[in-house]
Short mmCIF file of C-alpha atoms in Angstrom, two decimals:
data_model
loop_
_atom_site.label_atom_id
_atom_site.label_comp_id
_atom_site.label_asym_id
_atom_site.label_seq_id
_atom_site.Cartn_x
_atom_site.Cartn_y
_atom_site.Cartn_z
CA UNK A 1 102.57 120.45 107.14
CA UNK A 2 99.13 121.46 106.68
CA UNK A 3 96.52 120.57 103.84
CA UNK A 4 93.58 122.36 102.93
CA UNK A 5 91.96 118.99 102.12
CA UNK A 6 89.83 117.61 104.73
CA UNK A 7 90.32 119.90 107.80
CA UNK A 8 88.13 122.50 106.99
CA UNK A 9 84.92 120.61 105.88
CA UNK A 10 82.23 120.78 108.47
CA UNK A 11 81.83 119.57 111.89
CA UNK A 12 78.31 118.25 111.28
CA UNK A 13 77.55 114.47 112.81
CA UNK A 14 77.29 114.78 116.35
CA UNK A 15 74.89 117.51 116.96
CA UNK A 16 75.84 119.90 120.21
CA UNK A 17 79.78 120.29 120.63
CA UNK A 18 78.41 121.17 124.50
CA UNK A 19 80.69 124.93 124.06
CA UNK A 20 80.19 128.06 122.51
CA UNK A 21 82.04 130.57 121.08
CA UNK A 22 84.85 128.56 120.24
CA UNK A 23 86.75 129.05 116.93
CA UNK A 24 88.39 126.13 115.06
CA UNK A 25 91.45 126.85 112.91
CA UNK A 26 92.21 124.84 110.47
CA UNK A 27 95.08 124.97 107.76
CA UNK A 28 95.00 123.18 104.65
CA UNK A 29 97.00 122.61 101.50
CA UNK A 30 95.30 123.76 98.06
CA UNK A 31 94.59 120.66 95.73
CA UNK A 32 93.09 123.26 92.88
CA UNK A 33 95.06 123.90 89.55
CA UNK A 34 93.49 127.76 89.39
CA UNK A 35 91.27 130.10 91.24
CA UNK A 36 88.33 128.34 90.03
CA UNK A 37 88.31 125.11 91.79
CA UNK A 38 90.94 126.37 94.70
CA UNK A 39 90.63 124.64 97.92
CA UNK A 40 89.38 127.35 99.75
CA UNK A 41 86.10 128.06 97.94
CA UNK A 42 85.33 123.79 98.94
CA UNK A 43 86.82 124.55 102.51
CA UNK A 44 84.44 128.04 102.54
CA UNK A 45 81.63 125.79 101.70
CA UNK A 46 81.68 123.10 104.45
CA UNK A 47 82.87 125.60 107.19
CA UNK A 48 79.71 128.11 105.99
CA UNK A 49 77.06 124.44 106.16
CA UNK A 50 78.94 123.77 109.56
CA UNK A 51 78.30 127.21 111.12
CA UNK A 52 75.18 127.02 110.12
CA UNK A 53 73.99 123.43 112.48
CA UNK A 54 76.78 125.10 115.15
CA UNK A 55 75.85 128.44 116.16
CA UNK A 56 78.38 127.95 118.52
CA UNK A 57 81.33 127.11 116.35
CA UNK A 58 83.38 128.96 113.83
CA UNK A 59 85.60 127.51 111.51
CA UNK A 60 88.31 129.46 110.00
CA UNK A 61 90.40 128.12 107.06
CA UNK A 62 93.94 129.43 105.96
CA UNK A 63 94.68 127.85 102.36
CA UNK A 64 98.04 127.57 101.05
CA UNK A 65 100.04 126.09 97.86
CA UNK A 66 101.53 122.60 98.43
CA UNK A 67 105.03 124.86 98.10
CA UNK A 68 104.16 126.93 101.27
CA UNK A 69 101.76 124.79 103.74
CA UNK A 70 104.24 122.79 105.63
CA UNK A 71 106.49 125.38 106.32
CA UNK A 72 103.22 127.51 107.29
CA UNK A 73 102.51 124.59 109.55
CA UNK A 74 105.66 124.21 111.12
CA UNK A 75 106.11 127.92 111.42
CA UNK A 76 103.28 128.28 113.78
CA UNK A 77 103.65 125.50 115.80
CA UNK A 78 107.10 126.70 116.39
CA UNK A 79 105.91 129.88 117.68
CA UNK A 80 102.87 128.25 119.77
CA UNK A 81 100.54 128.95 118.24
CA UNK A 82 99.42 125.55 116.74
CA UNK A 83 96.18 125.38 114.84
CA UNK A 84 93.27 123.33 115.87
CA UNK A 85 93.60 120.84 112.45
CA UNK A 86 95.72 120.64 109.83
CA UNK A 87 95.30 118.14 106.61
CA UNK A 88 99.42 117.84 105.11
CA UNK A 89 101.74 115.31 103.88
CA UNK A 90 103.20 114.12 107.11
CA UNK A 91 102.00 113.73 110.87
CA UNK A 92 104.89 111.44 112.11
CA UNK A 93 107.39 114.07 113.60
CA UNK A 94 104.47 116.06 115.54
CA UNK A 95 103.24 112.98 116.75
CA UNK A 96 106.42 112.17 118.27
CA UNK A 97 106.38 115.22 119.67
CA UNK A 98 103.35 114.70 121.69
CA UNK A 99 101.56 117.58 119.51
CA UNK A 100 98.56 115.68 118.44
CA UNK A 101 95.39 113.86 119.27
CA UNK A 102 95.31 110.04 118.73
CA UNK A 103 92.43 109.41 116.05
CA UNK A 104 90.23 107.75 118.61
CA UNK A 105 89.92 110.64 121.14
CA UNK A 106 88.26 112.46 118.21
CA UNK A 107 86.60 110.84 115.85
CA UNK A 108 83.43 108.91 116.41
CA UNK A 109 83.63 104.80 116.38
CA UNK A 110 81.73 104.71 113.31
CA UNK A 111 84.07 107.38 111.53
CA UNK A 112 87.11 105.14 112.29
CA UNK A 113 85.37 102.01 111.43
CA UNK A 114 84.96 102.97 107.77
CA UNK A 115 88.65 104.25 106.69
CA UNK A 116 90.06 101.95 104.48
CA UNK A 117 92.49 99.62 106.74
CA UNK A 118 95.91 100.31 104.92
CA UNK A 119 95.09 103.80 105.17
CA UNK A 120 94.08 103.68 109.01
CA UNK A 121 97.24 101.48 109.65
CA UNK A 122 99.88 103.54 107.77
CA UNK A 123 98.72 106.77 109.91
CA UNK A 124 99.95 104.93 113.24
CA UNK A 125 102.70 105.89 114.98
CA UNK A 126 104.18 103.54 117.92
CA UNK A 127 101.11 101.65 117.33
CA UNK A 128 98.69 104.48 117.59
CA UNK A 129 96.40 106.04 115.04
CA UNK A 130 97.47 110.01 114.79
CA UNK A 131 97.52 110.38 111.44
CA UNK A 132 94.06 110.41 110.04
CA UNK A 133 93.97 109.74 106.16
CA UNK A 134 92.35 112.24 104.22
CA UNK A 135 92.67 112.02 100.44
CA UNK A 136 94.38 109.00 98.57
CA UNK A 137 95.86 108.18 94.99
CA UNK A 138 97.58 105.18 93.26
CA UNK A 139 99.73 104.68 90.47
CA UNK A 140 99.05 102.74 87.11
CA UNK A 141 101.60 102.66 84.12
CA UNK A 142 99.45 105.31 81.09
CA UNK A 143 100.56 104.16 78.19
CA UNK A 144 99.77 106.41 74.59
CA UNK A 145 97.02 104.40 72.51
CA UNK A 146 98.17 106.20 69.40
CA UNK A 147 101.57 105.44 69.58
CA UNK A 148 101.25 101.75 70.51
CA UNK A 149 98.58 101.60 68.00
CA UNK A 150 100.89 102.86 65.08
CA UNK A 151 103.62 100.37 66.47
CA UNK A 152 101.21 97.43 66.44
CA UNK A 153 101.81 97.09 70.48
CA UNK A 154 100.03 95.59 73.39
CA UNK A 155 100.51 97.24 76.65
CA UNK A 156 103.13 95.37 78.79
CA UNK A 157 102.34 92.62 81.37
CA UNK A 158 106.34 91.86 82.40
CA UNK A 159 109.41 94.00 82.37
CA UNK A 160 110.71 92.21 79.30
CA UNK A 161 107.52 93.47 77.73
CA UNK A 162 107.90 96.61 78.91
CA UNK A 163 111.51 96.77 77.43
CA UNK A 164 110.47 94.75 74.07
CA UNK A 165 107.66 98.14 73.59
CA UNK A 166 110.06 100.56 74.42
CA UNK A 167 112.41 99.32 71.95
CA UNK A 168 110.17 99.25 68.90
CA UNK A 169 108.80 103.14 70.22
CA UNK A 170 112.21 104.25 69.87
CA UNK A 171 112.69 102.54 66.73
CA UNK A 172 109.65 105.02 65.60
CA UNK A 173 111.23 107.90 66.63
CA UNK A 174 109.15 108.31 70.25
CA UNK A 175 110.83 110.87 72.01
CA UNK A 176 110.84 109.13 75.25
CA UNK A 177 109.44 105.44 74.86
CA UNK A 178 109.27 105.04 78.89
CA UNK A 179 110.03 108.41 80.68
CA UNK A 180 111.56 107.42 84.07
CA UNK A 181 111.77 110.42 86.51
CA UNK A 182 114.33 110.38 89.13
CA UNK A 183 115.09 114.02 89.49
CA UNK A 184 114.70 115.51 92.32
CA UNK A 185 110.75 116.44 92.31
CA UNK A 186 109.46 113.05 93.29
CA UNK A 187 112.08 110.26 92.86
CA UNK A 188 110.85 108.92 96.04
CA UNK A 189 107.75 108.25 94.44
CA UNK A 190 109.35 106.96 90.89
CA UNK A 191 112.01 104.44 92.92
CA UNK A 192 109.12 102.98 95.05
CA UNK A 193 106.79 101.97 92.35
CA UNK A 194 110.17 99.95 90.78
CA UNK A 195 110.84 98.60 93.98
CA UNK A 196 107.03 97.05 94.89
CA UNK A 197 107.10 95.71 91.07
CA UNK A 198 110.51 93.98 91.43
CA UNK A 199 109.00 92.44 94.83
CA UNK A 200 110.94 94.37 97.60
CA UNK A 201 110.28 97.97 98.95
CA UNK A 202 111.70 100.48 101.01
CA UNK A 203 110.99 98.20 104.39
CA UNK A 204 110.17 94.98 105.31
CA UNK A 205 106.56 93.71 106.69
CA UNK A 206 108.11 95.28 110.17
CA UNK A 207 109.36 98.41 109.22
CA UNK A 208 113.16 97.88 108.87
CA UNK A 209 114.60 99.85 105.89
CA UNK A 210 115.56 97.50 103.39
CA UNK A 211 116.41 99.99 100.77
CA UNK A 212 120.22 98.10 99.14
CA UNK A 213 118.00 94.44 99.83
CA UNK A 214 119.41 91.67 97.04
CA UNK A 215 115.60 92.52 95.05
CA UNK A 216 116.07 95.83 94.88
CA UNK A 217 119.72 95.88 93.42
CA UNK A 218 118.52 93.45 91.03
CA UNK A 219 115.34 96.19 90.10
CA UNK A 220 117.86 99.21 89.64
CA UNK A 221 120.35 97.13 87.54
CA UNK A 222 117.59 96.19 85.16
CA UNK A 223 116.66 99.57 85.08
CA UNK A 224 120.31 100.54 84.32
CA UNK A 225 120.98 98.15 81.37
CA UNK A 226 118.00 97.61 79.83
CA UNK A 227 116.37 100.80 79.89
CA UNK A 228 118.45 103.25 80.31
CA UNK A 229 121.25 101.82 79.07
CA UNK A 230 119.87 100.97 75.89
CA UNK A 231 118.21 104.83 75.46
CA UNK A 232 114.84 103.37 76.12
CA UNK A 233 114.24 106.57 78.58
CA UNK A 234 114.66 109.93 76.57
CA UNK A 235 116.82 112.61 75.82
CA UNK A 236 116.75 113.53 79.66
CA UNK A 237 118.86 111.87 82.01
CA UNK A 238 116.52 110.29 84.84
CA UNK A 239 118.32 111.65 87.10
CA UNK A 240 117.22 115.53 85.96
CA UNK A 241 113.87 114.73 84.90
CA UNK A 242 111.18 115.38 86.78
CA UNK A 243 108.05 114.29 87.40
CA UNK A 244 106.03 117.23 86.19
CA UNK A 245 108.19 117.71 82.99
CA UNK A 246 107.47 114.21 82.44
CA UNK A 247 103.76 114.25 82.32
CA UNK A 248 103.63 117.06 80.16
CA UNK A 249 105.98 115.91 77.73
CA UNK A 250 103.17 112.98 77.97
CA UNK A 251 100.19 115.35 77.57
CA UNK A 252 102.65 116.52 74.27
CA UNK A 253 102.29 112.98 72.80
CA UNK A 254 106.33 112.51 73.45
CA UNK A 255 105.88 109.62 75.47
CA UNK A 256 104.89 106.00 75.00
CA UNK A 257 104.77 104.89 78.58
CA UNK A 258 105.41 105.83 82.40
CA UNK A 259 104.14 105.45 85.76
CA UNK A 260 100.69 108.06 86.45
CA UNK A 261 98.40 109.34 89.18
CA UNK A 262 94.75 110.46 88.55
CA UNK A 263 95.60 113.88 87.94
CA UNK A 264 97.80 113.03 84.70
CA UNK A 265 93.78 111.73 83.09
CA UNK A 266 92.88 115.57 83.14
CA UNK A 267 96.40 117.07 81.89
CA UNK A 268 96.78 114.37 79.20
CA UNK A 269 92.98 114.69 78.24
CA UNK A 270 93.28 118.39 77.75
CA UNK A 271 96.02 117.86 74.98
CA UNK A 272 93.62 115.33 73.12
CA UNK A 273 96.25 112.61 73.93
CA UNK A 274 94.48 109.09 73.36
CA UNK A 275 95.54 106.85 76.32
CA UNK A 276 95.04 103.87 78.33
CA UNK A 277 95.76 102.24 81.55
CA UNK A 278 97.29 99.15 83.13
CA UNK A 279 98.48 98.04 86.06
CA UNK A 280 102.38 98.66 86.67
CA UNK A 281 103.63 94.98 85.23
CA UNK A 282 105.93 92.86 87.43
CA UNK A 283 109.48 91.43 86.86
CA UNK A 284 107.22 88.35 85.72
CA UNK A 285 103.84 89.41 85.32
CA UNK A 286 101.82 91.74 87.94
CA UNK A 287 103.76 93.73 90.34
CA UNK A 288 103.38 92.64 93.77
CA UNK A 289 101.61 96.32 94.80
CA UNK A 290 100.79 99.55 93.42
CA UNK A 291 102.15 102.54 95.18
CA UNK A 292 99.96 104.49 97.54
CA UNK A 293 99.99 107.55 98.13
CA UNK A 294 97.84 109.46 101.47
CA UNK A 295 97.85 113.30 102.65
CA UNK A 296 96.85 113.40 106.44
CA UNK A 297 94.44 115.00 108.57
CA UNK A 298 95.72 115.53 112.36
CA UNK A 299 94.41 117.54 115.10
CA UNK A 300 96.60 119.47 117.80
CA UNK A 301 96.15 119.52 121.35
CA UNK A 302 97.40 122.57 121.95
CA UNK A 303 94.38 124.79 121.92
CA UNK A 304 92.11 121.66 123.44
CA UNK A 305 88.50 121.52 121.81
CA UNK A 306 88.81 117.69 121.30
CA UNK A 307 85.39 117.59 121.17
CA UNK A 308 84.54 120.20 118.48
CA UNK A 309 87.16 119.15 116.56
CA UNK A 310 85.92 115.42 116.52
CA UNK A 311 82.65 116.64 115.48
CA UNK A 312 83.95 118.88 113.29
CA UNK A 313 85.95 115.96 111.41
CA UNK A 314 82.94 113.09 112.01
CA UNK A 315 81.07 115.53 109.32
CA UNK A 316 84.45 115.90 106.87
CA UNK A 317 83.71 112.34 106.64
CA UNK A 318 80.63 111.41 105.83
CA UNK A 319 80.15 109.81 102.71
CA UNK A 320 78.55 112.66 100.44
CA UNK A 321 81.58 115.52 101.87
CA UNK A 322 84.44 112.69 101.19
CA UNK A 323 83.01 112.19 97.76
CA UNK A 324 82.40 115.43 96.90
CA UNK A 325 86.55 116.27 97.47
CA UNK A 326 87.84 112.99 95.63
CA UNK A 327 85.65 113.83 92.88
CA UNK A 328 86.47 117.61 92.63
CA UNK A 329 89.81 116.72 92.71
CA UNK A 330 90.27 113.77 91.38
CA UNK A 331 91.59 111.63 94.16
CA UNK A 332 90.65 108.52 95.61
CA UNK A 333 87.65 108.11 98.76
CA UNK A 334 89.52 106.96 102.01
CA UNK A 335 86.50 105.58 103.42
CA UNK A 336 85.07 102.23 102.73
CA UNK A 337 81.72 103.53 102.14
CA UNK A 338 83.19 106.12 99.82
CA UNK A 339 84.97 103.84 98.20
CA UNK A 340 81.89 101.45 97.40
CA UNK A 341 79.90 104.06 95.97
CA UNK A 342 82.46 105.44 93.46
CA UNK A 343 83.41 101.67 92.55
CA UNK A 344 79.37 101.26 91.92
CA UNK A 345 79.43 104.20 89.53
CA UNK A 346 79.80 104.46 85.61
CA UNK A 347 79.30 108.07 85.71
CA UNK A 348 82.02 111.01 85.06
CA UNK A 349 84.19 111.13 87.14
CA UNK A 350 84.02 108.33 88.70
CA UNK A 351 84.32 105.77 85.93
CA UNK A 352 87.92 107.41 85.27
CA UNK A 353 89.59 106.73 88.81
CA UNK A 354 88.38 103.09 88.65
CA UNK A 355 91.09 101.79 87.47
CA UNK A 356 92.97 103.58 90.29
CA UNK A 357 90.23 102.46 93.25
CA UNK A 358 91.33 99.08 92.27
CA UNK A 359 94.77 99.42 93.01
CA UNK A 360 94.24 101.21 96.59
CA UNK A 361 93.31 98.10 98.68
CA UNK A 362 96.54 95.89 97.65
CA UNK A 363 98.71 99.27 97.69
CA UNK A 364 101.87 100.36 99.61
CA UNK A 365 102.33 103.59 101.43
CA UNK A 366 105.08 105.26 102.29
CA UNK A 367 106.53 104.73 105.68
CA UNK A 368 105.15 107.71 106.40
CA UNK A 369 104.95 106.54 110.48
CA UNK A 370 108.46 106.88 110.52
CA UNK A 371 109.55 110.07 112.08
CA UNK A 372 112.85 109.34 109.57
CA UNK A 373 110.72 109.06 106.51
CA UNK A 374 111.42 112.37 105.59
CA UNK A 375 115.20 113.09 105.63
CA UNK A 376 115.07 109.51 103.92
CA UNK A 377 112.98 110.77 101.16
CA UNK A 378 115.09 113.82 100.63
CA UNK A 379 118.02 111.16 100.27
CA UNK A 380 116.50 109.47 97.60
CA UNK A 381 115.49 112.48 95.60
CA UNK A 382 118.89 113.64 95.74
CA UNK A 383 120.75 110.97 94.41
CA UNK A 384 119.10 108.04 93.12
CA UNK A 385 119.42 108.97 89.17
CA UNK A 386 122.96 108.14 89.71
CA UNK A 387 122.31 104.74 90.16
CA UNK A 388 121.18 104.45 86.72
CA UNK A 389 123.71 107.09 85.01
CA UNK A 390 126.25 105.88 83.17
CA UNK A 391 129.03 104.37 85.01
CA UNK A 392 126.96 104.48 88.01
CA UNK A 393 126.27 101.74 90.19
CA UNK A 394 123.03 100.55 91.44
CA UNK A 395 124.52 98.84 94.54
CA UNK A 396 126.19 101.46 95.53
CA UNK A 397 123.73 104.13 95.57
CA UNK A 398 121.52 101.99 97.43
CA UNK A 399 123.70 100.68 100.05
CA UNK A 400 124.65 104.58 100.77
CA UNK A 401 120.54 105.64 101.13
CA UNK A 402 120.56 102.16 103.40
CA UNK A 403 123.23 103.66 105.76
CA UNK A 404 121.78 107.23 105.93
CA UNK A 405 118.75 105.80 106.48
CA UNK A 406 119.48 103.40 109.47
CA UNK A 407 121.34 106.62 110.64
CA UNK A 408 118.54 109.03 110.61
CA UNK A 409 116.21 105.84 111.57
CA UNK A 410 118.45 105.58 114.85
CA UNK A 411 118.73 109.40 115.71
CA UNK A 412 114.90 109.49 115.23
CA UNK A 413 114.22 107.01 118.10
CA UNK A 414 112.61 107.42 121.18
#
């Protein structure tokens, strides 16, 4: 559960950690797409600047693929031997286990003062801040200019829009006029951005899972007649497509429309594909909220060195270091200050994500503080294509993921 993000960057703000010779550990996903920009060489960087204003201090960084770093995580906190930090998808369960610093017996009061408030408030669990945002995205619907251009379209501001474009792309022979993943790579993500556009979610404004809610129903069944129904979403089934074959068969000018983080700008760019983007529309007109998406800092108390690694973090998140990630990587600041500065900017990169930064303070996490989130997630993935398949039924499907989840909801308690 561990992300090469923000862990290893450099303890800097505080001056004197009052030890010596201590060694931080930190273990952190890799956000890179080769060995050229690979998380370790930015983690290598900030640990080497740290070291060099903490004589005292050592910071070593274990990097691993996105496939491999929770399980790494877990691993080694199952055998004891926890590291100091670790920046991953999820803190919830190792919070409930007692594993981890709250945010405020690390980080400085100026540190926590600038995170973005969703952010701060989505990494509490029972109430407290463990889970320390690190590096952010949002979702817009990327539409193909070229295609809509040759159709004579406008991008969508409704769902009857969206369906009205979709049926004069496939009229033109668009290979997928709105690709729709629901396999099993990121459904979760897919389902929630429908959900917060139809006006409902996975919970309610307390946390309840609301998943088979009368809104919801209502989103899925749309989705079931009058997109996929109609063969609005592609030769694929939703329910086997995935997210990454999705994008790409974007980048390969075979889609008109569909649902895109900042990463997809790069991939699609690449390919010379001529795009735009726009927020996700609404049932009516603009959804309610974009999806947000956060990967987590955390520190572990097993090994102490709550002060060094509050230090150690106070300097991950100073404006120029949080910058300096979100723009390698393309991913959104978590800080306020961050946030103001890239919103300020015209430049490359910046100018590209702004579409994106203005999603992020109306967005809608996860409910990543549930310790349940997870084998709810897994749930989804698994089988919510069939609630747009043929002869499937949207009720259904989501009144099953709303008993496992009160189940694993319940068993996850304490």
């Amino acid at each position: 559960m561990v992300s090469a993000l923000g862990m290893t960057a450099v303890l800097g703000g505080c001056g004197s950690t009052g030890s010596s010779d201590v060694t931080l550990r930190l273990v952190a996903a890799d956000y890179g797409d080769s060995a050229a920009n690979s998380s370790k060489k930015y983690w290598d960087a900030l640990a080497k600047e740290y070291e060099k204003q903490h004589s005292g201090v050592k910071v070593e960084v274990s990097v691993y693929s996105w496939n491999d770093v929770d399980r790494k995580v877990k691993e080694m906190v199952d055998a004891g031997h926890a590291p100091d930090m670790a920046q991953i998808g999820a803190y919830a369960d190792y919070a409930a286990e007692g594993k981890l610093y709250a945010a405020s017996d690390l980080l400085s009061i100026r540190t926590q003062a600038d995170f973005l408030s969703q952010l701060s408030d989505a990494g509490e669990w029972k109430h407290t801040q463990y889970g320390i945002p690190f590096a952010a995205s949002t979702r817009v619907l990327f539409y193909n200019k070229t295609l809509f251009a040759k159709a004579g379209l406008t991008p969508p501001t409704s769902w009857d829009d969206l369906a009205a474009d979709a049926r004069v792309l496939k009229d033109k022979g668009v290979k997928y006029p709105y690709a729709l993943p629901l396999g099993p790579e990121e459904a979760q993500a897919e389902t929630m951005q429908w959900l917060l556009a139809g006006g409902s979610g996975y919970t309610d404004e307390i946390g309840t899972y609301t998943i088979d809610s009368a809104a919801n129903v209502e989103t899925f069944t749309w989705l079931k007649d009058e997109l996929v129904g109609k063969g609005l979403t592609g030769p694929v089934a939703p329910g086997k497509l995935n997210r990454a074959d999705a994008f790409a068969a974007f980048a390969d000018g075979q889609v008109g429309m569909l649902n895109g983080h900042p990463t997809l700008i790069q991939q699609a760019s690449k390919k010379g594909v001529k795009f735009g983007m726009v927020p996700m529309p609404g049932r009516t007109g603009k959804a309610r909220a974009s999806m947000g998406v956060a990967d987590w800092m955390m520190g572990f108390r097993q090994n102490g060195h709550a002060d060094q690694i509050g230090d150690f973090l106070d300097f991950v998140y100073t404006e120029k270091n949080v910058l300096d990630f979100s723009r390698e990587y393309g991913l959104l600041p978590v800080t306020g200050s961050a946030s103001n500065t890239m919103a300020a900017s015209n430049a490359s990169p910046d100018k590209a994500l702004h579409p994106f930064l203005e999603q992020l303070p109306t967005s809608e996490l996860y409910p990543v503080g549930k310790t349940s989130w997870a084998a709810v997630s897994a749930a989804v993935k698994q089988s919510i294509g069939q609630a747009v398949a043929p002869g499937g039924s949207p009720a259904g499907v989501l009144t099953r993921l709303q008993s496992s989840a009160t189940a694993a909801d319940s068993s996850n308690a304490n």
